[in-house]
Coordinates of C-alpha atoms in Angstrom, one line a residue:
M196 CA -76.0 -47.2 20.5
A197 CA -72.8 -48.7 21.9
R198 CA -70.7 -46.7 19.4
R199 CA -72.4 -43.5 20.3
A200 CA -72.0 -44.1 24.0
L201 CA -68.3 -44.9 23.5
G202 CA -67.8 -41.7 21.5
L203 CA -69.6 -39.6 24.1
L204 CA -67.5 -41.1 26.9
M205 CA -64.2 -40.3 25.0
L206 CA -65.4 -36.7 24.5
V207 CA -66.1 -36.2 28.2
A208 CA -62.7 -37.7 29.2
T209 CA -60.9 -35.4 26.8
L210 CA -62.7 -32.3 28.2
L211 CA -61.8 -33.4 31.8
L212 CA -58.1 -33.9 30.9
L213 CA -57.6 -30.6 29.1
P214 CA -57.4 -28.4 32.2
T215 CA -54.9 -30.8 33.7
A216 CA -52.6 -30.7 30.7
A217 CA -52.8 -26.9 30.5
G218 CA -51.9 -26.6 34.2
A219 CA -48.9 -28.9 33.7
A220 CA -47.5 -26.8 30.8
P221 CA -44.8 -24.3 32.0
A222 CA -45.9 -20.7 32.2
P223 CA -44.3 -18.3 29.7
T224 CA -41.8 -15.9 31.3
P225 CA -41.9 -12.3 30.2
P226 CA -38.8 -10.9 28.6
S227 CA -36.6 -9.0 30.9
I228 CA -35.8 -5.3 30.2
D229 CA -32.5 -3.9 31.4
I230 CA -31.8 -0.2 30.8
R231 CA -28.6 1.3 32.0
I232 CA -27.3 4.8 31.6
N233 CA -23.6 5.2 32.0
G234 CA -21.5 8.3 31.4
T235 CA -19.0 6.6 29.1
N236 CA -18.6 3.4 27.2
P237 CA -16.7 0.5 28.8
D238 CA -13.5 1.6 27.2
G239 CA -14.0 5.1 28.6
S240 CA -13.6 6.8 25.2
R241 CA -17.0 8.1 24.3
P242 CA -20.3 8.7 26.0
A243 CA -22.7 5.8 25.9
A244 CA -25.3 5.7 23.2
S245 CA -28.1 5.6 25.8
L246 CA -26.9 8.8 27.4
V247 CA -26.6 10.5 24.1
I248 CA -30.3 9.6 23.4
V249 CA -31.4 10.9 26.8
L250 CA -29.6 14.1 26.3
G251 CA -31.0 14.5 22.8
L252 CA -34.6 13.9 24.0
T253 CA -34.0 16.5 26.8
L254 CA -32.7 19.0 24.3
L255 CA -35.8 18.4 22.1
S256 CA -38.1 19.1 25.1
V257 CA -36.5 22.5 25.8
A258 CA -35.9 23.4 22.2
P259 CA -39.1 25.6 21.9
A260 CA -38.0 27.7 24.9
L261 CA -34.4 28.0 23.5
L262 CA -35.8 29.0 20.1
L263 CA -38.0 31.7 21.6
L264 CA -35.6 33.1 24.3
C265 CA -32.1 32.6 22.9
T266 CA -32.4 33.2 19.2
C267 CA -33.6 35.9 16.9
F268 CA -36.9 34.0 16.2
T269 CA -39.0 36.2 18.5
K270 CA -37.9 39.5 16.8
V271 CA -38.3 38.2 13.3
F272 CA -41.7 36.7 13.9
M273 CA -43.0 39.9 15.6
V274 CA -41.8 42.1 12.7
L275 CA -43.5 39.8 10.2
G276 CA -46.7 39.9 12.2
I277 CA -46.6 43.7 12.6
T278 CA -46.1 44.0 8.8
R279 CA -49.2 41.9 8.2
N280 CA -51.3 44.0 10.6
A281 CA -50.0 47.2 9.0
L282 CA -51.2 46.0 5.7
G283 CA -54.6 45.4 7.1
L284 CA -54.5 41.7 6.5
T285 CA -55.7 39.8 9.6
T286 CA -55.2 36.2 8.5
M287 CA -53.0 36.4 5.3
P288 CA -50.3 35.2 5.3
P289 CA -51.3 32.6 7.9
N290 CA -49.5 32.3 11.2
Q291 CA -48.0 29.0 10.0
V292 CA -46.4 30.7 7.0
L293 CA -45.0 33.5 9.1
A294 CA -43.7 31.1 11.7
G295 CA -42.0 28.9 9.0
L296 CA -40.4 32.0 7.4
A297 CA -39.2 33.3 10.8
L298 CA -37.8 29.8 11.6
F299 CA -35.7 29.6 8.5
L300 CA -34.5 33.2 8.7
S301 CA -33.5 32.4 12.3
L302 CA -31.6 29.4 11.2
F303 CA -29.9 31.5 8.5
I304 CA -28.9 34.2 11.0
M305 CA -27.9 31.8 13.7
G306 CA -25.9 29.6 11.4
P307 CA -22.4 30.7 12.4
T308 CA -23.3 30.6 16.1
M309 CA -24.7 27.1 15.8
S310 CA -21.7 25.9 13.9
A311 CA -19.4 27.3 16.6
I312 CA -21.5 25.5 19.3
N313 CA -21.2 22.3 17.4
D314 CA -17.4 22.6 16.9
Q315 CA -16.6 23.7 20.4
G316 CA -19.1 21.7 22.5
V317 CA -21.0 19.0 20.8
Q318 CA -18.4 17.3 18.6
P319 CA -15.7 17.2 21.3
Y320 CA -18.1 15.7 23.8
L321 CA -19.3 13.0 21.3
K322 CA -15.6 12.1 20.6
G323 CA -14.9 11.8 24.3
D324 CA -12.4 14.7 24.3
K325 CA -14.4 16.8 26.9
S326 CA -16.6 16.0 29.9
Q327 CA -20.3 17.0 30.1
S328 CA -19.6 20.1 32.2
Q329 CA -16.7 21.3 30.1
A330 CA -18.6 20.7 26.8
F331 CA -21.5 22.7 28.1
K332 CA -19.3 25.5 29.3
D333 CA -17.4 25.7 25.9
G334 CA -20.5 25.2 23.8
V335 CA -22.6 28.0 25.5
E336 CA -19.9 30.6 24.9
P337 CA -20.8 31.3 21.2
L338 CA -24.4 31.7 22.2
R339 CA -23.5 34.0 25.1
E340 CA -21.4 36.2 22.7
F341 CA -24.3 36.4 20.2
M342 CA -26.8 37.5 22.9
Y343 CA -24.3 39.9 24.5
E344 CA -23.6 41.6 21.2
V345 CA -27.3 42.2 20.5
T346 CA -28.4 43.1 24.1
R347 CA -28.5 46.8 25.0
E348 CA -26.5 47.9 28.0
D349 CA -29.6 49.6 29.5
E350 CA -31.5 46.3 29.7
L351 CA -28.5 44.4 30.9
A352 CA -27.8 47.0 33.6
L353 CA -31.5 46.9 34.6
L354 CA -31.5 43.1 35.1
I355 CA -28.2 43.2 37.0
K356 CA -29.6 46.0 39.3
V357 CA -32.9 44.1 39.9
S358 CA -31.0 40.8 40.7
G359 CA -28.8 42.6 43.2
E360 CA -25.6 41.2 41.8
D361 CA -22.3 43.0 41.4
R362 CA -21.4 44.4 38.0
P363 CA -19.6 41.6 36.1
A364 CA -16.1 42.2 35.0
N365 CA -16.5 40.6 31.6
I366 CA -19.0 38.8 29.4
Q367 CA -18.1 35.4 30.9
A368 CA -19.1 36.7 34.3
V369 CA -22.6 37.5 33.2
P370 CA -24.9 34.7 34.3
L371 CA -27.4 33.3 31.8
T372 CA -30.3 34.0 34.1
T373 CA -29.5 37.7 33.7
L374 CA -28.4 37.7 30.1
V375 CA -31.3 35.8 28.6
P376 CA -34.1 38.1 29.9
A377 CA -32.0 41.2 29.0
F378 CA -31.6 39.8 25.4
V379 CA -35.4 39.2 25.1
L380 CA -36.2 42.7 26.3
S381 CA -33.7 44.1 23.7
E382 CA -35.3 42.0 21.0
L383 CA -38.8 43.2 21.9
R384 CA -37.7 46.8 21.8
A385 CA -36.0 46.4 18.5
A386 CA -39.1 44.7 17.0
F387 CA -41.4 47.5 18.2
I388 CA -39.1 50.2 16.7
I389 CA -39.1 48.4 13.3
G390 CA -42.8 48.0 13.5
F391 CA -43.3 51.7 14.1
V392 CA -41.3 52.5 11.0
I393 CA -43.3 50.0 9.0
F394 CA -46.6 51.4 10.2
I395 CA -46.0 55.0 9.2
P396 CA -46.5 54.8 5.4
F397 CA -49.5 52.6 5.7
L398 CA -51.0 55.0 8.3
I399 CA -50.6 57.9 5.9
I400 CA -52.5 55.9 3.2
D401 CA -55.3 55.3 5.7
L402 CA -55.5 59.0 6.6
V403 CA -55.5 60.1 2.9
V404 CA -58.2 57.6 2.0
S405 CA -60.3 58.5 5.0
A406 CA -60.1 62.2 4.2
S407 CA -60.9 61.6 0.5
L408 CA -64.0 59.6 1.4
M409 CA -65.2 62.2 3.8
S410 CA -64.7 65.0 1.2
L411 CA -66.6 63.0 -1.4
G412 CA -69.4 62.3 1.1
M413 CA -68.9 58.5 0.9
M414 CA -69.0 58.0 4.7
M415 CA -70.7 54.6 4.4
L416 CA -67.7 53.0 2.6
P417 CA -65.2 51.4 5.0
P418 CA -61.8 53.2 4.6
V419 CA -59.9 50.0 5.5
T420 CA -61.4 48.2 2.5
I421 CA -60.7 51.1 0.1
A422 CA -57.1 51.6 1.4
L423 CA -56.1 47.9 1.2
P424 CA -55.4 47.8 -2.6
F425 CA -53.2 50.9 -2.3
K426 CA -51.3 49.4 0.6
L427 CA -50.6 46.2 -1.3
L428 CA -49.6 48.2 -4.4
L429 CA -47.2 50.3 -2.4
F430 CA -45.7 47.2 -0.7
V431 CA -45.2 45.5 -4.0
L432 CA -43.7 48.5 -5.7
V433 CA -41.1 49.1 -3.1
N434 CA -40.4 45.3 -2.8
G435 CA -41.4 45.3 0.8
W436 CA -40.5 41.7 1.7
S437 CA -36.9 42.2 0.5
L438 CA -36.5 45.4 2.4
I439 CA -37.8 43.9 5.6
I440 CA -35.8 40.7 5.4
T441 CA -32.6 42.6 4.5
A442 CA -33.1 44.9 7.5
L443 CA -33.7 42.0 9.8
V444 CA -30.6 40.1 8.7
G445 CA -28.5 43.2 8.7
S446 CA -29.5 44.0 12.3
Y447 CA -27.4 41.1 13.4

């Protein structure tokens, strides 16, 4: 009994002393986080790595808008989509396939422009040879020239008239807020023209098939289903994909 009482007393004393020991231990301090964004490194030669990361993340956030509005992606994707509709295929090829093909065709077409942007703006800035403003000004010039060459004068004059600005003396005087929408309007117009040309032969096939079914009294058969094999056969025989891609690349 005495041993059991002594053991119980020691257990109670241990439980009473545990909170005191825990309170006496020093509290852990959280690690400090210090984030600094400077324009240049301490030696002033190159931009800080943190600033380059921030600029890269910013560029990634606006990349979809730049891809849609400042490159040939919109026109290429629209032409591919119109071709699919002209064939009578609603879901094949899927939108993901068309978008991927349009993306790589856009990279192929925009390759020289992107190389010029990298040589004139990005690399000099990363090497510390140019400031941010100068690198942006020099880097945007190849893109401006690309859009200006594709943009029709009618769309550009319309945007200048709507904005109320004076007629610019040269390409450098055209603001991007005017050039970008004029470029997009020109691309949409060109895509619709190409789509019209693509639709004509397939529309003729639909008319011939419909007239043939009417003359044979097969009015219950859907003309779209009957015409689809002939459309696919015509598209394969003329090597349609090669013709369309060649026309798209050649338009730039």
